[in-house]
Amino acid sequence: MDRKDAIYLALLIFVTFIWGVTFPMIKDVFAYLSPVSFLAVRFAVASLIFLPFVYRKLIQTNRNTIKYGVVAGIFLFIAYYLQTVGLKYTEPALSGTITGIYVVFVPIISYLYLKRRVMRIEVYSSVFAFLGLVLMSYSGLHNLAIESGDILTFIAAIFYAMQLVYISKYASNVDPLVFSFLQIVVVGVLSLAFMPTDMYPIVFSYYALFVIVFTAIFATFLATYVYVSALSRMNVTKVGVILIGEPIFADITSIFLFNEPVGPIEILGICIMIVSIGVISYFSD
């Protein structure tokens, strides 16, 4: 691993940290505005943050970059929307676990779509990372019956995997900043269009405003640019396994902020996930 790859690895871990610590914050925001309304405002703010950095480049952007960015944005919106709606009809722990299935789909879709040989270490790391996620979510997995929300979340996981693989195909041939901006704009516009499907009265709150701005800057603007840039250099399975580490930081945050209990099974799951991330980071190209 060269110095630049090590920097991308560190940045990806930072992104999973940001996503993890914002998860409890976002859950609280839904007391003030609906999930899709939150997505619309969050991605609209992130688009405005991007604009000063990309407006000159947009003039010179070719049609292929626009096409690739729009398609990737559609994949991302579908994943976000289905996961958000699905969360209404399933338990949060189960939603997080089902979403994590994307890490298993990434090497499969990568092989089928990119025609890329998948190393055994990638498959093993993906499967064990998901196993760790299941164990880590053990205490929250009470209902084993399949609900409509579970099906929606499962489909969302497939789209998350498709989005990562799709980006990995084109990320090295486009400007990552413009590519990231286009995805964010598409998610914002489509979220705005779908707001009537998930609306309840919006209540103004300084806390909600803080969460919107914080997630727009760190969990959207910065995070999207980092993982798009990383996919231009690192293989997609490695990036997928690293990003699945988000629940680790979410759990740690919940433990420290809300004193949520954690048992030996959950600790074992966290350890398995950390080992899986470390193994694929070290041994995969």
PDB file of C-alpha atoms in Angstrom:
ATOM      1  CA  MET A   1       0.000   0.000   0.000  1.00  0.00           C
ATOM      2  CA  ASP A   2       1.540   3.306  -1.076  1.00  0.00           C
ATOM      3  CA  ARG A   3       1.228   6.614   0.755  1.00  0.00           C
ATOM      4  CA  LYS A   4      -1.717   7.867  -1.315  1.00  0.00           C
ATOM      5  CA  ASP A   5      -3.692   4.655  -0.777  1.00  0.00           C
ATOM      6  CA  ALA A   6      -2.994   4.925   2.969  1.00  0.00           C
ATOM      7  CA  ILE A   7      -4.395   8.470   2.941  1.00  0.00           C
ATOM      8  CA  TYR A   8      -7.543   7.300   1.140  1.00  0.00           C
ATOM      9  CA  LEU A   9      -7.890   4.459   3.639  1.00  0.00           C
ATOM     10  CA  ALA A  10      -7.680   6.907   6.539  1.00  0.00           C
ATOM     11  CA  LEU A  11     -10.201   9.240   4.872  1.00  0.00           C
ATOM     12  CA  LEU A  12     -12.646   6.364   4.254  1.00  0.00           C
ATOM     13  CA  ILE A  13     -12.424   5.348   7.898  1.00  0.00           C
ATOM     14  CA  PHE A  14     -13.087   8.990   8.826  1.00  0.00           C
ATOM     15  CA  VAL A  15     -16.168   8.925   6.559  1.00  0.00           C
ATOM     16  CA  THR A  16     -17.496   5.793   8.290  1.00  0.00           C
ATOM     17  CA  PHE A  17     -16.870   7.559  11.602  1.00  0.00           C
ATOM     18  CA  ILE A  18     -18.898  10.589  10.470  1.00  0.00           C
ATOM     19  CA  TRP A  19     -21.744   8.412   9.167  1.00  0.00           C
ATOM     20  CA  GLY A  20     -21.702   6.426  12.386  1.00  0.00           C
ATOM     21  CA  VAL A  21     -21.809   9.365  14.807  1.00  0.00           C
ATOM     22  CA  THR A  22     -24.539  11.126  12.790  1.00  0.00           C
ATOM     23  CA  PHE A  23     -26.853   8.087  12.815  1.00  0.00           C
ATOM     24  CA  PRO A  24     -28.260   8.753  16.334  1.00  0.00           C
ATOM     25  CA  MET A  25     -28.509  12.462  15.481  1.00  0.00           C
ATOM     26  CA  ILE A  26     -30.534  11.786  12.328  1.00  0.00           C
ATOM     27  CA  LYS A  27     -32.934   9.479  14.183  1.00  0.00           C
ATOM     28  CA  ASP A  28     -33.791  12.361  16.536  1.00  0.00           C
ATOM     29  CA  VAL A  29     -34.392  14.771  13.623  1.00  0.00           C
ATOM     30  CA  PHE A  30     -37.399  12.729  12.496  1.00  0.00           C
ATOM     31  CA  ALA A  31     -39.312  14.221  15.407  1.00  0.00           C
ATOM     32  CA  TYR A  32     -39.239  17.539  13.508  1.00  0.00           C
ATOM     33  CA  LEU A  33     -39.478  16.608   9.828  1.00  0.00           C
ATOM     34  CA  SER A  34     -40.142  13.518   7.744  1.00  0.00           C
ATOM     35  CA  PRO A  35     -37.259  11.324   6.503  1.00  0.00           C
ATOM     36  CA  VAL A  36     -37.684  12.278   2.827  1.00  0.00           C
ATOM     37  CA  SER A  37     -38.050  15.967   3.745  1.00  0.00           C
ATOM     38  CA  PHE A  38     -34.785  15.656   5.666  1.00  0.00           C
ATOM     39  CA  LEU A  39     -33.108  14.068   2.620  1.00  0.00           C
ATOM     40  CA  ALA A  40     -34.375  16.855   0.350  1.00  0.00           C
ATOM     41  CA  VAL A  41     -33.108  19.667   2.585  1.00  0.00           C
ATOM     42  CA  ARG A  42     -29.830  17.907   3.451  1.00  0.00           C
ATOM     43  CA  PHE A  43     -28.918  17.249  -0.183  1.00  0.00           C
ATOM     44  CA  ALA A  44     -30.080  20.702  -1.305  1.00  0.00           C
ATOM     45  CA  VAL A  45     -27.749  22.308   1.261  1.00  0.00           C
ATOM     46  CA  ALA A  46     -24.918  19.962   0.227  1.00  0.00           C
ATOM     47  CA  SER A  47     -25.452  20.959  -3.432  1.00  0.00           C
ATOM     48  CA  LEU A  48     -25.112  24.641  -2.516  1.00  0.00           C
ATOM     49  CA  ILE A  49     -21.894  23.873  -0.616  1.00  0.00           C
ATOM     50  CA  PHE A  50     -20.512  22.086  -3.673  1.00  0.00           C
ATOM     51  CA  LEU A  51     -21.431  24.887  -6.073  1.00  0.00           C
ATOM     52  CA  PRO A  52     -18.548  27.352  -5.419  1.00  0.00           C
ATOM     53  CA  PHE A  53     -16.053  24.530  -6.014  1.00  0.00           C
ATOM     54  CA  VAL A  54     -17.556  23.191  -9.241  1.00  0.00           C
ATOM     55  CA  TYR A  55     -19.344  25.962 -11.092  1.00  0.00           C
ATOM     56  CA  ARG A  56     -16.326  26.769 -13.298  1.00  0.00           C
ATOM     57  CA  LYS A  57     -15.725  23.088 -13.998  1.00  0.00           C
ATOM     58  CA  LEU A  58     -19.363  22.492 -14.916  1.00  0.00           C
ATOM     59  CA  ILE A  59     -18.956  24.715 -17.977  1.00  0.00           C
ATOM     60  CA  GLN A  60     -16.254  22.384 -19.290  1.00  0.00           C
ATOM     61  CA  THR A  61     -17.945  19.135 -18.240  1.00  0.00           C
ATOM     62  CA  ASN A  62     -18.610  16.709 -21.088  1.00  0.00           C
ATOM     63  CA  ARG A  63     -21.857  14.849 -21.648  1.00  0.00           C
ATOM     64  CA  ASN A  64     -20.472  11.507 -20.500  1.00  0.00           C
ATOM     65  CA  THR A  65     -19.592  12.875 -17.064  1.00  0.00           C
ATOM     66  CA  ILE A  66     -23.083  14.330 -16.730  1.00  0.00           C
ATOM     67  CA  LYS A  67     -24.653  11.043 -17.821  1.00  0.00           C
ATOM     68  CA  TYR A  68     -22.545   8.964 -15.428  1.00  0.00           C
ATOM     69  CA  GLY A  69     -23.186  11.359 -12.536  1.00  0.00           C
ATOM     70  CA  VAL A  70     -26.949  11.391 -13.109  1.00  0.00           C
ATOM     71  CA  VAL A  71     -27.182   7.584 -13.307  1.00  0.00           C
ATOM     72  CA  ALA A  72     -25.087   7.188 -10.139  1.00  0.00           C
ATOM     73  CA  GLY A  73     -27.318   9.770  -8.433  1.00  0.00           C
ATOM     74  CA  ILE A  74     -30.458   7.853  -9.418  1.00  0.00           C
ATOM     75  CA  PHE A  75     -29.000   4.656  -7.941  1.00  0.00           C
ATOM     76  CA  LEU A  76     -28.125   6.541  -4.759  1.00  0.00           C
ATOM     77  CA  PHE A  77     -31.573   8.129  -4.453  1.00  0.00           C
ATOM     78  CA  ILE A  78     -33.390   4.813  -4.923  1.00  0.00           C
ATOM     79  CA  ALA A  79     -31.206   3.239  -2.229  1.00  0.00           C
ATOM     80  CA  TYR A  80     -31.758   6.127   0.200  1.00  0.00           C
ATOM     81  CA  TYR A  81     -35.496   6.332  -0.499  1.00  0.00           C
ATOM     82  CA  LEU A  82     -36.182   2.596  -0.141  1.00  0.00           C
ATOM     83  CA  GLN A  83     -34.085   2.377   3.021  1.00  0.00           C
ATOM     84  CA  THR A  84     -35.839   5.417   4.519  1.00  0.00           C
ATOM     85  CA  VAL A  85     -39.345   4.197   3.711  1.00  0.00           C
ATOM     86  CA  GLY A  86     -38.432   0.672   4.770  1.00  0.00           C
ATOM     87  CA  LEU A  87     -37.284   1.953   8.146  1.00  0.00           C
ATOM     88  CA  LYS A  88     -40.919   2.863   8.909  1.00  0.00           C
ATOM     89  CA  TYR A  89     -41.911  -0.792   8.743  1.00  0.00           C
ATOM     90  CA  THR A  90     -38.982  -2.579  10.346  1.00  0.00           C
ATOM     91  CA  GLU A  91     -36.719  -2.273  13.375  1.00  0.00           C
ATOM     92  CA  PRO A  92     -33.645  -0.002  13.111  1.00  0.00           C
ATOM     93  CA  ALA A  93     -31.189  -2.781  13.989  1.00  0.00           C
ATOM     94  CA  LEU A  94     -32.717  -5.082  11.379  1.00  0.00           C
ATOM     95  CA  SER A  95     -32.698  -2.263   8.812  1.00  0.00           C
ATOM     96  CA  GLY A  96     -28.983  -1.680   9.401  1.00  0.00           C
ATOM     97  CA  THR A  97     -28.215  -5.379   9.130  1.00  0.00           C
ATOM     98  CA  ILE A  98     -30.185  -5.870   5.909  1.00  0.00           C
ATOM     99  CA  THR A  99     -28.598  -2.766   4.388  1.00  0.00           C
ATOM    100  CA  GLY A 100     -25.201  -4.252   5.223  1.00  0.00           C
ATOM    101  CA  ILE A 101     -25.914  -7.104   2.807  1.00  0.00           C
ATOM    102  CA  TYR A 102     -24.662  -4.719   0.106  1.00  0.00           C
ATOM    103  CA  VAL A 103     -21.112  -5.683   1.062  1.00  0.00           C
ATOM    104  CA  VAL A 104     -21.819  -9.251  -0.099  1.00  0.00           C
ATOM    105  CA  PHE A 105     -23.386  -8.062  -3.359  1.00  0.00           C
ATOM    106  CA  VAL A 106     -20.453  -5.791  -4.270  1.00  0.00           C
ATOM    107  CA  PRO A 107     -18.017  -8.558  -5.356  1.00  0.00           C
ATOM    108  CA  ILE A 108     -20.833 -10.380  -7.194  1.00  0.00           C
ATOM    109  CA  ILE A 109     -21.975  -7.295  -9.135  1.00  0.00           C
ATOM    110  CA  SER A 110     -18.338  -6.311  -9.668  1.00  0.00           C
ATOM    111  CA  TYR A 111     -17.687  -9.678 -11.317  1.00  0.00           C
ATOM    112  CA  LEU A 112     -20.830  -9.537 -13.481  1.00  0.00           C
ATOM    113  CA  TYR A 113     -20.723  -5.845 -14.466  1.00  0.00           C
ATOM    114  CA  LEU A 114     -17.021  -5.027 -14.516  1.00  0.00           C
ATOM    115  CA  LYS A 115     -15.945  -8.519 -15.669  1.00  0.00           C
ATOM    116  CA  ARG A 116     -13.313  -8.245 -12.968  1.00  0.00           C
ATOM    117  CA  ARG A 117     -11.706 -11.227 -11.268  1.00  0.00           C
ATOM    118  CA  VAL A 118     -12.648 -11.225  -7.609  1.00  0.00           C
ATOM    119  CA  MET A 119      -9.974 -12.420  -5.165  1.00  0.00           C
ATOM    120  CA  ARG A 120     -10.889 -14.963  -2.497  1.00  0.00           C
ATOM    121  CA  ILE A 121      -9.740 -12.576   0.213  1.00  0.00           C
ATOM    122  CA  GLU A 122     -12.337 -10.060  -1.008  1.00  0.00           C
ATOM    123  CA  VAL A 123     -15.151 -12.632  -0.812  1.00  0.00           C
ATOM    124  CA  TYR A 124     -14.077 -13.876   2.621  1.00  0.00           C
ATOM    125  CA  SER A 125     -13.695 -10.345   3.978  1.00  0.00           C
ATOM    126  CA  SER A 126     -17.129  -9.341   2.651  1.00  0.00           C
ATOM    127  CA  VAL A 127     -18.874 -12.376   4.135  1.00  0.00           C
ATOM    128  CA  PHE A 128     -17.129 -12.073   7.505  1.00  0.00           C
ATOM    129  CA  ALA A 129     -17.785  -8.323   7.650  1.00  0.00           C
ATOM    130  CA  PHE A 130     -21.494  -9.030   7.186  1.00  0.00           C
ATOM    131  CA  LEU A 131     -21.363 -11.821   9.776  1.00  0.00           C
ATOM    132  CA  GLY A 132     -19.789  -9.355  12.218  1.00  0.00           C
ATOM    133  CA  LEU A 133     -22.567  -6.868  11.460  1.00  0.00           C
ATOM    134  CA  VAL A 134     -25.224  -9.497  12.237  1.00  0.00           C
ATOM    135  CA  LEU A 135     -23.579 -10.348  15.566  1.00  0.00           C
ATOM    136  CA  MET A 136     -23.105  -6.677  16.420  1.00  0.00           C
ATOM    137  CA  SER A 137     -26.833  -6.079  15.817  1.00  0.00           C
ATOM    138  CA  TYR A 138     -27.800  -9.237  17.728  1.00  0.00           C
ATOM    139  CA  SER A 139     -29.565  -7.523  20.646  1.00  0.00           C
ATOM    140  CA  GLY A 140     -31.793  -5.525  18.279  1.00  0.00           C
ATOM    141  CA  LEU A 141     -32.826  -8.439  16.070  1.00  0.00           C
ATOM    142  CA  HIS A 142     -35.993  -9.553  17.837  1.00  0.00           C
ATOM    143  CA  ASN A 143     -38.413 -10.005  14.972  1.00  0.00           C
ATOM    144  CA  LEU A 144     -37.459 -12.726  12.495  1.00  0.00           C
ATOM    145  CA  ALA A 145     -40.681 -12.450  10.485  1.00  0.00           C
ATOM    146  CA  ILE A 146     -40.254 -10.858   7.064  1.00  0.00           C
ATOM    147  CA  GLU A 147     -42.004  -7.487   6.891  1.00  0.00           C
ATOM    148  CA  SER A 148     -42.608  -5.201   3.902  1.00  0.00           C
ATOM    149  CA  GLY A 149     -39.906  -2.870   5.242  1.00  0.00           C
ATOM    150  CA  ASP A 150     -37.386  -5.714   5.190  1.00  0.00           C
ATOM    151  CA  ILE A 151     -38.037  -6.305   1.485  1.00  0.00           C
ATOM    152  CA  LEU A 152     -37.671  -2.598   0.658  1.00  0.00           C
ATOM    153  CA  THR A 153     -34.421  -2.421   2.648  1.00  0.00           C
ATOM    154  CA  PHE A 154     -33.080  -5.531   0.913  1.00  0.00           C
ATOM    155  CA  ILE A 155     -33.713  -3.920  -2.496  1.00  0.00           C
ATOM    156  CA  ALA A 156     -32.032  -0.751  -1.194  1.00  0.00           C
ATOM    157  CA  ALA A 157     -28.931  -2.805  -0.333  1.00  0.00           C
ATOM    158  CA  ILE A 158     -28.753  -4.036  -3.922  1.00  0.00           C
ATOM    159  CA  PHE A 159     -28.886  -0.449  -5.201  1.00  0.00           C
ATOM    160  CA  TYR A 160     -26.171   0.653  -2.763  1.00  0.00           C
ATOM    161  CA  ALA A 161     -23.960  -2.098  -4.153  1.00  0.00           C
ATOM    162  CA  MET A 162     -24.838  -1.187  -7.752  1.00  0.00           C
ATOM    163  CA  GLN A 163     -24.015   2.454  -7.083  1.00  0.00           C
ATOM    164  CA  LEU A 164     -20.578   1.663  -5.662  1.00  0.00           C
ATOM    165  CA  VAL A 165     -19.711  -0.668  -8.544  1.00  0.00           C
ATOM    166  CA  TYR A 166     -21.047   1.794 -11.139  1.00  0.00           C
ATOM    167  CA  ILE A 167     -18.975   4.639  -9.678  1.00  0.00           C
ATOM    168  CA  SER A 168     -15.858   2.451  -9.583  1.00  0.00           C
ATOM    169  CA  LYS A 169     -16.156   1.909 -13.342  1.00  0.00           C
ATOM    170  CA  TYR A 170     -16.097   5.600 -14.230  1.00  0.00           C
ATOM    171  CA  ALA A 171     -14.479   7.387 -11.257  1.00  0.00           C
ATOM    172  CA  SER A 172     -10.960   7.309 -12.741  1.00  0.00           C
ATOM    173  CA  ASN A 173     -12.148   8.918 -16.000  1.00  0.00           C
ATOM    174  CA  VAL A 174     -14.087  11.893 -14.610  1.00  0.00           C
ATOM    175  CA  ASP A 175     -13.513  14.813 -12.290  1.00  0.00           C
ATOM    176  CA  PRO A 176     -14.469  13.397  -8.855  1.00  0.00           C
ATOM    177  CA  LEU A 177     -15.704  16.767  -7.615  1.00  0.00           C
ATOM    178  CA  VAL A 178     -18.109  17.258 -10.530  1.00  0.00           C
ATOM    179  CA  PHE A 179     -19.119  13.599 -10.434  1.00  0.00           C
ATOM    180  CA  SER A 180     -19.926  13.877  -6.719  1.00  0.00           C
ATOM    181  CA  PHE A 181     -21.822  17.146  -7.198  1.00  0.00           C
ATOM    182  CA  LEU A 182     -24.048  15.679  -9.916  1.00  0.00           C
ATOM    183  CA  GLN A 183     -25.036  12.745  -7.708  1.00  0.00           C
ATOM    184  CA  ILE A 184     -25.883  15.028  -4.800  1.00  0.00           C
ATOM    185  CA  VAL A 185     -28.029  17.302  -6.997  1.00  0.00           C
ATOM    186  CA  VAL A 186     -29.947  14.325  -8.407  1.00  0.00           C
ATOM    187  CA  VAL A 187     -30.685  12.949  -4.929  1.00  0.00           C
ATOM    188  CA  GLY A 188     -31.812  16.403  -3.760  1.00  0.00           C
ATOM    189  CA  VAL A 189     -34.110  16.978  -6.748  1.00  0.00           C
ATOM    190  CA  LEU A 190     -35.667  13.505  -6.604  1.00  0.00           C
ATOM    191  CA  SER A 191     -36.121  13.731  -2.829  1.00  0.00           C
ATOM    192  CA  LEU A 192     -37.947  17.026  -3.333  1.00  0.00           C
ATOM    193  CA  ALA A 193     -40.152  15.398  -5.986  1.00  0.00           C
ATOM    194  CA  PHE A 194     -40.992  12.469  -3.678  1.00  0.00           C
ATOM    195  CA  MET A 195     -41.664  14.563  -0.559  1.00  0.00           C
ATOM    196  CA  PRO A 196     -45.476  14.292  -0.968  1.00  0.00           C
ATOM    197  CA  THR A 197     -45.154  10.513  -0.427  1.00  0.00           C
ATOM    198  CA  ASP A 198     -43.687  11.019   3.043  1.00  0.00           C
ATOM    199  CA  MET A 199     -44.899  14.221   4.619  1.00  0.00           C
ATOM    200  CA  TYR A 200     -45.968  15.378   8.047  1.00  0.00           C
ATOM    201  CA  PRO A 201     -45.900  18.889   9.558  1.00  0.00           C
ATOM    202  CA  ILE A 202     -42.399  20.367   9.756  1.00  0.00           C
ATOM    203  CA  VAL A 203     -41.488  21.778  13.167  1.00  0.00           C
ATOM    204  CA  PHE A 204     -38.661  24.330  13.289  1.00  0.00           C
ATOM    205  CA  SER A 205     -35.830  23.389  15.629  1.00  0.00           C
ATOM    206  CA  TYR A 206     -32.296  24.703  16.051  1.00  0.00           C
ATOM    207  CA  TYR A 207     -31.233  21.098  16.693  1.00  0.00           C
ATOM    208  CA  ALA A 208     -32.706  19.973  13.366  1.00  0.00           C
ATOM    209  CA  LEU A 209     -31.028  22.910  11.624  1.00  0.00           C
ATOM    210  CA  PHE A 210     -27.679  21.950  13.165  1.00  0.00           C
ATOM    211  CA  VAL A 211     -28.056  18.307  12.078  1.00  0.00           C
ATOM    212  CA  ILE A 212     -29.010  19.336   8.536  1.00  0.00           C
ATOM    213  CA  VAL A 213     -25.966  21.596   8.168  1.00  0.00           C
ATOM    214  CA  PHE A 214     -23.598  19.130   9.866  1.00  0.00           C
ATOM    215  CA  THR A 215     -24.710  16.165   7.751  1.00  0.00           C
ATOM    216  CA  ALA A 216     -24.735  18.269   4.582  1.00  0.00           C
ATOM    217  CA  ILE A 217     -21.108  19.319   5.119  1.00  0.00           C
ATOM    218  CA  PHE A 218     -19.513  16.195   6.570  1.00  0.00           C
ATOM    219  CA  ALA A 219     -21.793  13.229   5.819  1.00  0.00           C
ATOM    220  CA  THR A 220     -22.707  14.350   2.283  1.00  0.00           C
ATOM    221  CA  PHE A 221     -20.343  16.917   0.724  1.00  0.00           C
ATOM    222  CA  LEU A 222     -17.108  15.571   2.217  1.00  0.00           C
ATOM    223  CA  ALA A 223     -18.124  11.903   2.397  1.00  0.00           C
ATOM    224  CA  THR A 224     -19.295  11.669  -1.223  1.00  0.00           C
ATOM    225  CA  TYR A 225     -16.169  13.343  -2.566  1.00  0.00           C
ATOM    226  CA  VAL A 226     -13.934  11.057  -0.484  1.00  0.00           C
ATOM    227  CA  TYR A 227     -15.474   7.750  -1.521  1.00  0.00           C
ATOM    228  CA  VAL A 228     -15.807   8.757  -5.179  1.00  0.00           C
ATOM    229  CA  SER A 229     -12.121   9.764  -5.183  1.00  0.00           C
ATOM    230  CA  ALA A 230     -11.159   6.553  -3.371  1.00  0.00           C
ATOM    231  CA  LEU A 231     -12.984   4.446  -5.963  1.00  0.00           C
ATOM    232  CA  SER A 232     -10.764   5.959  -8.658  1.00  0.00           C
ATOM    233  CA  ARG A 233      -7.762   4.190  -7.044  1.00  0.00           C
ATOM    234  CA  MET A 234      -8.980   1.380  -4.777  1.00  0.00           C
ATOM    235  CA  ASN A 235     -10.955  -1.718  -5.723  1.00  0.00           C
ATOM    236  CA  VAL A 236     -14.665  -1.487  -5.021  1.00  0.00           C
ATOM    237  CA  THR A 237     -14.893  -4.495  -2.688  1.00  0.00           C
ATOM    238  CA  LYS A 238     -12.258  -3.004  -0.395  1.00  0.00           C
ATOM    239  CA  VAL A 239     -14.121   0.323  -0.283  1.00  0.00           C
ATOM    240  CA  GLY A 240     -17.404  -1.497   0.410  1.00  0.00           C
ATOM    241  CA  VAL A 241     -15.961  -3.474   3.326  1.00  0.00           C
ATOM    242  CA  ILE A 242     -14.404  -0.346   4.842  1.00  0.00           C
ATOM    243  CA  LEU A 243     -17.645   1.633   4.558  1.00  0.00           C
ATOM    244  CA  ILE A 244     -19.632  -1.116   6.296  1.00  0.00           C
ATOM    245  CA  GLY A 245     -17.722  -0.123   9.430  1.00  0.00           C
ATOM    246  CA  GLU A 246     -20.244   2.715   9.910  1.00  0.00           C
ATOM    247  CA  PRO A 247     -22.328   0.752  12.499  1.00  0.00           C
ATOM    248  CA  ILE A 248     -19.224   0.310  14.664  1.00  0.00           C
ATOM    249  CA  PHE A 249     -19.013   4.048  15.233  1.00  0.00           C
ATOM    250  CA  ALA A 250     -22.810   4.298  15.515  1.00  0.00           C
ATOM    251  CA  ASP A 251     -22.766   1.743  18.324  1.00  0.00           C
ATOM    252  CA  ILE A 252     -19.817   3.375  20.078  1.00  0.00           C
ATOM    253  CA  THR A 253     -21.597   6.736  19.893  1.00  0.00           C
ATOM    254  CA  SER A 254     -24.802   5.242  21.299  1.00  0.00           C
ATOM    255  CA  ILE A 255     -22.855   3.618  24.137  1.00  0.00           C
ATOM    256  CA  PHE A 256     -21.159   6.868  25.170  1.00  0.00           C
ATOM    257  CA  LEU A 257     -24.060   9.269  24.554  1.00  0.00           C
ATOM    258  CA  PHE A 258     -27.032   7.132  25.574  1.00  0.00           C
ATOM    259  CA  ASN A 259     -25.404   4.514  27.843  1.00  0.00           C
ATOM    260  CA  GLU A 260     -26.795   1.715  25.701  1.00  0.00           C
ATOM    261  CA  PRO A 261     -25.673  -1.704  26.979  1.00  0.00           C
ATOM    262  CA  VAL A 262     -23.380  -3.892  24.879  1.00  0.00           C
ATOM    263  CA  GLY A 263     -22.916  -7.631  25.424  1.00  0.00           C
ATOM    264  CA  PRO A 264     -20.187 -10.147  24.526  1.00  0.00           C
ATOM    265  CA  ILE A 265     -21.898 -11.151  21.263  1.00  0.00           C
ATOM    266  CA  GLU A 266     -21.983  -7.539  20.071  1.00  0.00           C
ATOM    267  CA  ILE A 267     -18.326  -7.075  21.060  1.00  0.00           C
ATOM    268  CA  LEU A 268     -17.418 -10.238  19.104  1.00  0.00           C
ATOM    269  CA  GLY A 269     -19.262  -8.825  16.068  1.00  0.00           C
ATOM    270  CA  ILE A 270     -17.370  -5.527  16.285  1.00  0.00           C
ATOM    271  CA  CYS A 271     -14.049  -7.411  16.508  1.00  0.00           C
ATOM    272  CA  ILE A 272     -14.897  -9.551  13.464  1.00  0.00           C
ATOM    273  CA  MET A 273     -15.786  -6.449  11.458  1.00  0.00           C
ATOM    274  CA  ILE A 274     -12.572  -4.665  12.455  1.00  0.00           C
ATOM    275  CA  VAL A 275     -10.484  -7.727  11.509  1.00  0.00           C
ATOM    276  CA  SER A 276     -12.294  -8.028   8.149  1.00  0.00           C
ATOM    277  CA  ILE A 277     -11.628  -4.365   7.368  1.00  0.00           C
ATOM    278  CA  GLY A 278      -7.984  -4.726   8.378  1.00  0.00           C
ATOM    279  CA  VAL A 279      -7.441  -7.906   6.338  1.00  0.00           C
ATOM    280  CA  ILE A 280      -8.901  -6.581   3.088  1.00  0.00           C
ATOM    281  CA  SER A 281      -7.134  -3.237   3.559  1.00  0.00           C
ATOM    282  CA  TYR A 282      -3.773  -4.974   3.908  1.00  0.00           C
ATOM    283  CA  PHE A 283      -4.004  -7.889   1.479  1.00  0.00           C
ATOM    284  CA  SER A 284      -6.301  -6.593  -1.311  1.00  0.00           C
ATOM    285  CA  ASP A 285      -4.921  -4.474  -4.162  1.00  0.00           C
TER     286      ASP A 285
END
